[in-house]
PDB file of C-alpha atoms in Angstrom:
ATOM      1  CA  UNK A   1      -3.889  18.904   3.601  1.00 59.00           C
ATOM      2  CA  UNK A   2      -3.291  15.172   3.622  1.00 71.00           C
ATOM      3  CA  UNK A   3      -4.467  13.348   6.724  1.00 87.00           C
ATOM      4  CA  UNK A   4      -1.075  11.620   6.872  1.00 93.00           C
ATOM      5  CA  UNK A   5       2.157  13.571   6.588  1.00 95.00           C
ATOM      6  CA  UNK A   6       5.601  12.017   6.344  1.00 96.00           C
ATOM      7  CA  UNK A   7       8.994  13.616   6.792  1.00 95.00           C
ATOM      8  CA  UNK A   8      11.439  13.868   5.323  1.00 96.00           C
ATOM      9  CA  UNK A   9      10.334  13.309   1.728  1.00 95.00           C
ATOM     10  CA  UNK A  10      13.854  12.309   0.746  1.00 96.00           C
ATOM     11  CA  UNK A  11      16.693  11.086   2.918  1.00 97.00           C
ATOM     12  CA  UNK A  12      20.242  10.173   1.984  1.00 97.00           C
ATOM     13  CA  UNK A  13      22.451   8.474   4.556  1.00 97.00           C
ATOM     14  CA  UNK A  14      25.828   6.802   4.757  1.00 97.00           C
ATOM     15  CA  UNK A  15      25.998   3.099   5.470  1.00 97.00           C
ATOM     16  CA  UNK A  16      25.923   2.470   9.217  1.00 97.00           C
ATOM     17  CA  UNK A  17      23.969   5.587  10.133  1.00 97.00           C
ATOM     18  CA  UNK A  18      20.900   5.548  12.386  1.00 98.00           C
ATOM     19  CA  UNK A  19      17.845   6.623  10.413  1.00 98.00           C
ATOM     20  CA  UNK A  20      14.529   8.059  11.535  1.00 98.00           C
ATOM     21  CA  UNK A  21      11.459   8.563   9.369  1.00 98.00           C
ATOM     22  CA  UNK A  22       8.476  10.383  10.835  1.00 98.00           C
ATOM     23  CA  UNK A  23       4.745  10.107  10.301  1.00 97.00           C
ATOM     24  CA  UNK A  24       2.140  12.504  11.682  1.00 97.00           C
ATOM     25  CA  UNK A  25      -1.587  12.191  11.298  1.00 94.00           C
ATOM     26  CA  UNK A  26      -4.470  14.487  12.042  1.00 90.00           C
ATOM     27  CA  UNK A  27      -7.296  12.106  12.968  1.00 83.00           C
ATOM     28  CA  UNK A  28      -7.900   9.514  15.650  1.00 83.00           C
ATOM     29  CA  UNK A  29      -6.693   6.138  14.488  1.00 86.00           C
ATOM     30  CA  UNK A  30      -7.056   2.510  15.447  1.00 85.00           C
ATOM     31  CA  UNK A  31      -3.987   1.207  13.621  1.00 89.00           C
ATOM     32  CA  UNK A  32      -0.894   2.434  11.807  1.00 93.00           C
ATOM     33  CA  UNK A  33       1.113   0.573   9.196  1.00 94.00           C
ATOM     34  CA  UNK A  34       4.655   0.987   7.954  1.00 97.00           C
ATOM     35  CA  UNK A  35       5.298  -0.362   4.463  1.00 96.00           C
ATOM     36  CA  UNK A  36       8.455  -0.677   2.393  1.00 97.00           C
ATOM     37  CA  UNK A  37       8.402  -0.320  -1.388  1.00 96.00           C
ATOM     38  CA  UNK A  38      11.486  -1.768  -3.056  1.00 91.00           C
ATOM     39  CA  UNK A  39      13.138  -0.086  -6.050  1.00 86.00           C
ATOM     40  CA  UNK A  40      11.572  -2.789  -8.225  1.00 84.00           C
ATOM     41  CA  UNK A  41       8.122  -1.699  -7.051  1.00 86.00           C
ATOM     42  CA  UNK A  42       7.125  -4.517  -4.692  1.00 91.00           C
ATOM     43  CA  UNK A  43       5.470  -3.539  -1.399  1.00 94.00           C
ATOM     44  CA  UNK A  44       6.107  -5.299   1.890  1.00 93.00           C
ATOM     45  CA  UNK A  45       4.379  -4.698   5.193  1.00 93.00           C
ATOM     46  CA  UNK A  46       6.948  -3.960   7.905  1.00 95.00           C
ATOM     47  CA  UNK A  47       4.825  -3.223  10.952  1.00 93.00           C
ATOM     48  CA  UNK A  48       1.258  -2.799  12.048  1.00 92.00           C
ATOM     49  CA  UNK A  49       0.872  -1.153  15.444  1.00 91.00           C
ATOM     50  CA  UNK A  50      -1.728   0.580  17.549  1.00 89.00           C
ATOM     51  CA  UNK A  51       0.372   1.462  20.587  1.00 91.00           C
ATOM     52  CA  UNK A  52       3.892   1.353  21.986  1.00 93.00           C
ATOM     53  CA  UNK A  53       6.794  -0.044  20.071  1.00 95.00           C
ATOM     54  CA  UNK A  54       7.666  -2.971  17.823  1.00 95.00           C
ATOM     55  CA  UNK A  55      11.060  -4.287  16.745  1.00 96.00           C
ATOM     56  CA  UNK A  56      12.061  -6.548  13.908  1.00 93.00           C
ATOM     57  CA  UNK A  57      15.761  -7.013  13.295  1.00 95.00           C
ATOM     58  CA  UNK A  58      17.294  -3.579  12.704  1.00 97.00           C
ATOM     59  CA  UNK A  59      13.907  -1.908  12.326  1.00 97.00           C
ATOM     60  CA  UNK A  60      11.985  -0.303  15.177  1.00 97.00           C
ATOM     61  CA  UNK A  61       8.580   1.353  14.949  1.00 97.00           C
ATOM     62  CA  UNK A  62       7.096   3.508  17.685  1.00 97.00           C
ATOM     63  CA  UNK A  63       3.778   5.273  18.022  1.00 96.00           C
ATOM     64  CA  UNK A  64       2.553   8.014  20.348  1.00 95.00           C
ATOM     65  CA  UNK A  65      -1.228   8.061  20.182  1.00 91.00           C
ATOM     66  CA  UNK A  66      -1.589  11.273  22.201  1.00 91.00           C
ATOM     67  CA  UNK A  67       0.792  13.177  19.933  1.00 94.00           C
ATOM     68  CA  UNK A  68      -0.581  11.493  16.767  1.00 94.00           C
ATOM     69  CA  UNK A  69       2.926  10.588  15.675  1.00 96.00           C
ATOM     70  CA  UNK A  70       4.872   7.513  14.681  1.00 97.00           C
ATOM     71  CA  UNK A  71       8.519   6.963  13.854  1.00 98.00           C
ATOM     72  CA  UNK A  72      10.340   4.265  11.952  1.00 98.00           C
ATOM     73  CA  UNK A  73      13.971   3.784  12.943  1.00 98.00           C
ATOM     74  CA  UNK A  74      16.626   1.816  11.103  1.00 98.00           C
ATOM     75  CA  UNK A  75      19.785   0.989  13.005  1.00 97.00           C
ATOM     76  CA  UNK A  76      23.118   0.284  11.264  1.00 96.00           C
ATOM     77  CA  UNK A  77      21.639   1.189   7.889  1.00 97.00           C
ATOM     78  CA  UNK A  78      22.738  -0.694   4.789  1.00 96.00           C
ATOM     79  CA  UNK A  79      22.442   0.072   1.065  1.00 96.00           C
ATOM     80  CA  UNK A  80      19.842  -2.700   0.779  1.00 95.00           C
ATOM     81  CA  UNK A  81      17.600  -0.583   3.041  1.00 96.00           C
ATOM     82  CA  UNK A  82      17.277   1.885   0.144  1.00 97.00           C
ATOM     83  CA  UNK A  83      13.560   2.007  -0.631  1.00 96.00           C
ATOM     84  CA  UNK A  84      10.449   4.112  -0.203  1.00 96.00           C
ATOM     85  CA  UNK A  85       8.937   3.854   3.275  1.00 97.00           C
ATOM     86  CA  UNK A  86       5.216   4.499   3.500  1.00 97.00           C
ATOM     87  CA  UNK A  87       3.065   5.212   6.523  1.00 96.00           C
ATOM     88  CA  UNK A  88      -0.657   4.376   6.429  1.00 94.00           C
ATOM     89  CA  UNK A  89      -3.386   4.805   9.036  1.00 92.00           C
ATOM     90  CA  UNK A  90      -6.773   3.332   9.742  1.00 87.00           C
ATOM     91  CA  UNK A  91      -8.795   6.233  11.109  1.00 78.00           C
ATOM     92  CA  UNK A  92     -11.563   5.764  13.599  1.00 62.00           C
ATOM     93  CA  UNK A  93     -14.670   5.517  11.479  1.00 64.00           C
ATOM     94  CA  UNK A  94     -13.015   4.502   8.237  1.00 65.00           C
ATOM     95  CA  UNK A  95     -12.715   0.947   7.089  1.00 72.00           C
ATOM     96  CA  UNK A  96      -9.793   1.532   4.717  1.00 79.00           C
ATOM     97  CA  UNK A  97      -6.231   2.771   4.943  1.00 86.00           C
ATOM     98  CA  UNK A  98      -5.102   6.326   4.202  1.00 89.00           C
ATOM     99  CA  UNK A  99      -1.507   6.616   3.022  1.00 93.00           C
ATOM    100  CA  UNK A 100       1.286   9.140   3.423  1.00 94.00           C
ATOM    101  CA  UNK A 101       3.248  10.208   0.382  1.00 93.00           C
ATOM    102  CA  UNK A 102       6.279   8.123   1.298  1.00 95.00           C
ATOM    103  CA  UNK A 103       9.904   8.789   2.207  1.00 96.00           C
ATOM    104  CA  UNK A 104      12.561   7.917  -0.340  1.00 96.00           C
ATOM    105  CA  UNK A 105      15.581   6.566   1.552  1.00 97.00           C
ATOM    106  CA  UNK A 106      18.949   6.136  -0.136  1.00 97.00           C
ATOM    107  CA  UNK A 107      21.778   4.554   1.836  1.00 97.00           C
ATOM    108  CA  UNK A 108      25.188   5.033   0.266  1.00 97.00           C
ATOM    109  CA  UNK A 109      28.011   2.505   0.725  1.00 95.00           C
TER     110      UNK A 109
ATOM    111  CA  UNK B   1       5.155 -19.961  -3.511  1.00 65.00           C
ATOM    112  CA  UNK B   2       3.769 -16.545  -4.334  1.00 72.00           C
ATOM    113  CA  UNK B   3       1.306 -15.398  -1.686  1.00 92.00           C
ATOM    114  CA  UNK B   4      -0.472 -12.740  -3.753  1.00 96.00           C
ATOM    115  CA  UNK B   5      -0.096 -12.831  -7.520  1.00 96.00           C
ATOM    116  CA  UNK B   6      -1.324 -10.492 -10.229  1.00 96.00           C
ATOM    117  CA  UNK B   7      -1.579 -10.821 -13.992  1.00 96.00           C
ATOM    118  CA  UNK B   8      -0.565  -9.269 -16.207  1.00 97.00           C
ATOM    119  CA  UNK B   9       2.525  -7.551 -14.872  1.00 95.00           C
ATOM    120  CA  UNK B  10       2.428  -4.965 -17.657  1.00 96.00           C
ATOM    121  CA  UNK B  11      -0.548  -3.800 -19.685  1.00 97.00           C
ATOM    122  CA  UNK B  12      -0.383  -1.331 -22.554  1.00 97.00           C
ATOM    123  CA  UNK B  13      -3.653  -0.476 -24.239  1.00 97.00           C
ATOM    124  CA  UNK B  14      -5.520   2.168 -26.178  1.00 97.00           C
ATOM    125  CA  UNK B  15      -7.900   4.716 -24.742  1.00 97.00           C
ATOM    126  CA  UNK B  16     -11.494   3.506 -24.771  1.00 97.00           C
ATOM    127  CA  UNK B  17     -10.661  -0.181 -24.414  1.00 97.00           C
ATOM    128  CA  UNK B  18     -11.950  -2.458 -21.652  1.00 97.00           C
ATOM    129  CA  UNK B  19      -9.385  -4.467 -19.704  1.00 97.00           C
ATOM    130  CA  UNK B  20      -9.121  -6.731 -16.667  1.00 97.00           C
ATOM    131  CA  UNK B  21      -6.403  -7.364 -14.124  1.00 98.00           C
ATOM    132  CA  UNK B  22      -6.474 -10.630 -12.194  1.00 97.00           C
ATOM    133  CA  UNK B  23      -5.452 -11.191  -8.584  1.00 97.00           C
ATOM    134  CA  UNK B  24      -5.128 -14.416  -6.641  1.00 97.00           C
ATOM    135  CA  UNK B  25      -4.062 -15.078  -3.058  1.00 96.00           C
ATOM    136  CA  UNK B  26      -3.162 -18.449  -1.564  1.00 95.00           C
ATOM    137  CA  UNK B  27      -3.036 -17.277   2.054  1.00 94.00           C
ATOM    138  CA  UNK B  28      -6.582 -18.269   2.920  1.00 92.00           C
ATOM    139  CA  UNK B  29      -7.406 -14.643   3.699  1.00 92.00           C
ATOM    140  CA  UNK B  30     -10.965 -13.380   3.861  1.00 89.00           C
ATOM    141  CA  UNK B  31     -10.405  -9.867   2.551  1.00 90.00           C
ATOM    142  CA  UNK B  32      -8.832  -8.536  -0.639  1.00 92.00           C
ATOM    143  CA  UNK B  33      -8.057  -5.024  -1.823  1.00 92.00           C
ATOM    144  CA  UNK B  34      -7.221  -3.011  -4.888  1.00 95.00           C
ATOM    145  CA  UNK B  35      -4.943   0.012  -4.638  1.00 94.00           C
ATOM    146  CA  UNK B  36      -3.871   2.544  -7.246  1.00 95.00           C
ATOM    147  CA  UNK B  37      -0.423   4.137  -7.173  1.00 95.00           C
ATOM    148  CA  UNK B  38      -0.156   7.256  -9.299  1.00 91.00           C
ATOM    149  CA  UNK B  39       2.873   8.746 -11.039  1.00 86.00           C
ATOM    150  CA  UNK B  40       3.862  10.522  -7.828  1.00 84.00           C
ATOM    151  CA  UNK B  41       3.965   7.138  -6.070  1.00 84.00           C
ATOM    152  CA  UNK B  42       0.947   8.025  -3.940  1.00 89.00           C
ATOM    153  CA  UNK B  43      -1.085   4.966  -2.908  1.00 92.00           C
ATOM    154  CA  UNK B  44      -4.845   5.129  -2.666  1.00 92.00           C
ATOM    155  CA  UNK B  45      -7.408   2.473  -1.774  1.00 90.00           C
ATOM    156  CA  UNK B  46      -9.919   1.667  -4.489  1.00 92.00           C
ATOM    157  CA  UNK B  47     -11.871  -1.271  -3.083  1.00 88.00           C
ATOM    158  CA  UNK B  48     -11.874  -3.665  -0.206  1.00 88.00           C
ATOM    159  CA  UNK B  49     -13.950  -6.829  -0.420  1.00 89.00           C
ATOM    160  CA  UNK B  50     -14.756  -9.875   1.589  1.00 83.00           C
ATOM    161  CA  UNK B  51     -17.594 -12.329   1.315  1.00 73.00           C
ATOM    162  CA  UNK B  52     -19.793 -10.038   3.346  1.00 70.00           C
ATOM    163  CA  UNK B  53     -19.311  -6.605   1.911  1.00 79.00           C
ATOM    164  CA  UNK B  54     -17.750  -4.472  -0.769  1.00 82.00           C
ATOM    165  CA  UNK B  55     -16.390  -1.123   0.353  1.00 79.00           C
ATOM    166  CA  UNK B  56     -15.833   1.301  -2.467  1.00 76.00           C
ATOM    167  CA  UNK B  57     -13.723   4.424  -2.198  1.00 80.00           C
ATOM    168  CA  UNK B  58     -16.117   7.174  -3.234  1.00 77.00           C
ATOM    169  CA  UNK B  59     -13.538   8.759  -5.548  1.00 85.00           C
ATOM    170  CA  UNK B  60     -13.300   5.686  -7.788  1.00 90.00           C
ATOM    171  CA  UNK B  61     -15.138   6.107 -11.117  1.00 92.00           C
ATOM    172  CA  UNK B  62     -17.826   3.539 -11.798  1.00 92.00           C
ATOM    173  CA  UNK B  63     -15.838   2.449 -14.862  1.00 96.00           C
ATOM    174  CA  UNK B  64     -13.876   0.394 -12.339  1.00 95.00           C
ATOM    175  CA  UNK B  65     -15.518  -2.698 -10.906  1.00 93.00           C
ATOM    176  CA  UNK B  66     -14.172  -5.535  -8.764  1.00 92.00           C
ATOM    177  CA  UNK B  67     -15.341  -9.066  -9.443  1.00 90.00           C
ATOM    178  CA  UNK B  68     -14.727 -11.953  -7.070  1.00 89.00           C
ATOM    179  CA  UNK B  69     -15.438 -15.449  -8.425  1.00 88.00           C
ATOM    180  CA  UNK B  70     -14.323 -16.943  -5.094  1.00 88.00           C
ATOM    181  CA  UNK B  71     -12.558 -16.027  -1.872  1.00 88.00           C
ATOM    182  CA  UNK B  72      -9.089 -16.423  -3.376  1.00 92.00           C
ATOM    183  CA  UNK B  73      -9.632 -14.126  -6.352  1.00 94.00           C
ATOM    184  CA  UNK B  74     -10.493 -10.472  -6.826  1.00 94.00           C
ATOM    185  CA  UNK B  75     -10.274  -9.223 -10.393  1.00 95.00           C
ATOM    186  CA  UNK B  76     -10.396  -5.589 -11.456  1.00 96.00           C
ATOM    187  CA  UNK B  77     -12.381  -4.669 -14.551  1.00 96.00           C
ATOM    188  CA  UNK B  78     -11.918  -1.299 -16.167  1.00 96.00           C
ATOM    189  CA  UNK B  79     -14.259  -0.043 -18.879  1.00 96.00           C
ATOM    190  CA  UNK B  80     -13.589   2.743 -21.362  1.00 97.00           C
ATOM    191  CA  UNK B  81     -10.001   3.302 -20.290  1.00 97.00           C
ATOM    192  CA  UNK B  82      -8.793   6.895 -20.041  1.00 96.00           C
ATOM    193  CA  UNK B  83      -5.301   8.375 -20.111  1.00 96.00           C
ATOM    194  CA  UNK B  84      -5.558   9.179 -16.401  1.00 94.00           C
ATOM    195  CA  UNK B  85      -6.001   5.523 -15.573  1.00 96.00           C
ATOM    196  CA  UNK B  86      -2.302   4.961 -16.287  1.00 96.00           C
ATOM    197  CA  UNK B  87      -0.815   3.891 -12.970  1.00 96.00           C
ATOM    198  CA  UNK B  88       0.397   0.882 -11.046  1.00 97.00           C
ATOM    199  CA  UNK B  89      -2.401  -1.195  -9.563  1.00 97.00           C
ATOM    200  CA  UNK B  90      -1.692  -3.323  -6.498  1.00 97.00           C
ATOM    201  CA  UNK B  91      -3.800  -6.123  -5.154  1.00 96.00           C
ATOM    202  CA  UNK B  92      -3.486  -7.070  -1.473  1.00 94.00           C
ATOM    203  CA  UNK B  93      -5.093  -9.383   1.041  1.00 93.00           C
ATOM    204  CA  UNK B  94      -5.505  -9.662   4.797  1.00 90.00           C
ATOM    205  CA  UNK B  95      -7.203 -11.964   7.230  1.00 87.00           C
ATOM    206  CA  UNK B  96      -9.880  -9.480   8.188  1.00 78.00           C
ATOM    207  CA  UNK B  97     -11.512  -6.416   6.676  1.00 69.00           C
ATOM    208  CA  UNK B  98     -10.147  -2.935   7.268  1.00 65.00           C
ATOM    209  CA  UNK B  99      -6.632  -1.930   8.219  1.00 66.00           C
ATOM    210  CA  UNK B 100      -6.315  -3.647  11.558  1.00 71.00           C
ATOM    211  CA  UNK B 101      -4.507  -6.656  10.107  1.00 79.00           C
ATOM    212  CA  UNK B 102      -1.234  -6.977   8.215  1.00 86.00           C
ATOM    213  CA  UNK B 103      -1.771  -6.740   4.471  1.00 90.00           C
ATOM    214  CA  UNK B 104       0.139  -8.746   1.877  1.00 93.00           C
ATOM    215  CA  UNK B 105       0.678  -7.094  -1.472  1.00 95.00           C
ATOM    216  CA  UNK B 106       0.933  -8.446  -4.979  1.00 96.00           C
ATOM    217  CA  UNK B 107       3.772  -7.345  -7.287  1.00 95.00           C
ATOM    218  CA  UNK B 108       1.676  -4.728  -9.059  1.00 96.00           C
ATOM    219  CA  UNK B 109       0.349  -4.297 -12.596  1.00 97.00           C
ATOM    220  CA  UNK B 110       1.749  -1.395 -14.585  1.00 96.00           C
ATOM    221  CA  UNK B 111      -1.021  -0.039 -16.790  1.00 97.00           C
ATOM    222  CA  UNK B 112      -0.246   2.399 -19.575  1.00 97.00           C
ATOM    223  CA  UNK B 113      -3.125   3.882 -21.546  1.00 97.00           C
ATOM    224  CA  UNK B 114      -2.173   5.439 -24.882  1.00 96.00           C
TER     225      UNK B 114
END
């Protein structure tokens, strides 16, 4: 079983919908990252958080350390949000990131 | 200005060959990384390196070796290429070692071993 589990694996939404992508992990962590991989393959870091909530434009990331769970929300989704969203964690004793398998998001016009 | 650049973008080669992928960052970061993304799009760390230490993922074959001529460069050398090495390889950098800092990724190098 992977240390980092994402759900759903695939998500199709209509433009304007509110989207939630979930990430659960099984170990204690010191940091969690959300990444976006564009259809062309490029990877961009969206958030790095260790507690609470962060917001950037229409994107919101939350983390609950006790429940070992993080969510990425997209408000007023747009077709340009179509991408793979990847969760990655830095576990307590590790010095490197462990990645989830990604969520493929497709937003239809 | 490209923050993290990789060359080449595409690499097609025969099994058994030795090849290198270059990575450069102009962000002044202290730490650089190599990641492998397999055909199922699963990302996995291969190496992280700063001027103090090299951290190697234990699953990486010793045919793979990182070489850093200076702080801004971390090249990936692969000896005796195998079919299973076909993947996309991403370089990244961050200010500090580990995953507690935002990482900036290069565009990726698509390697195909025939």
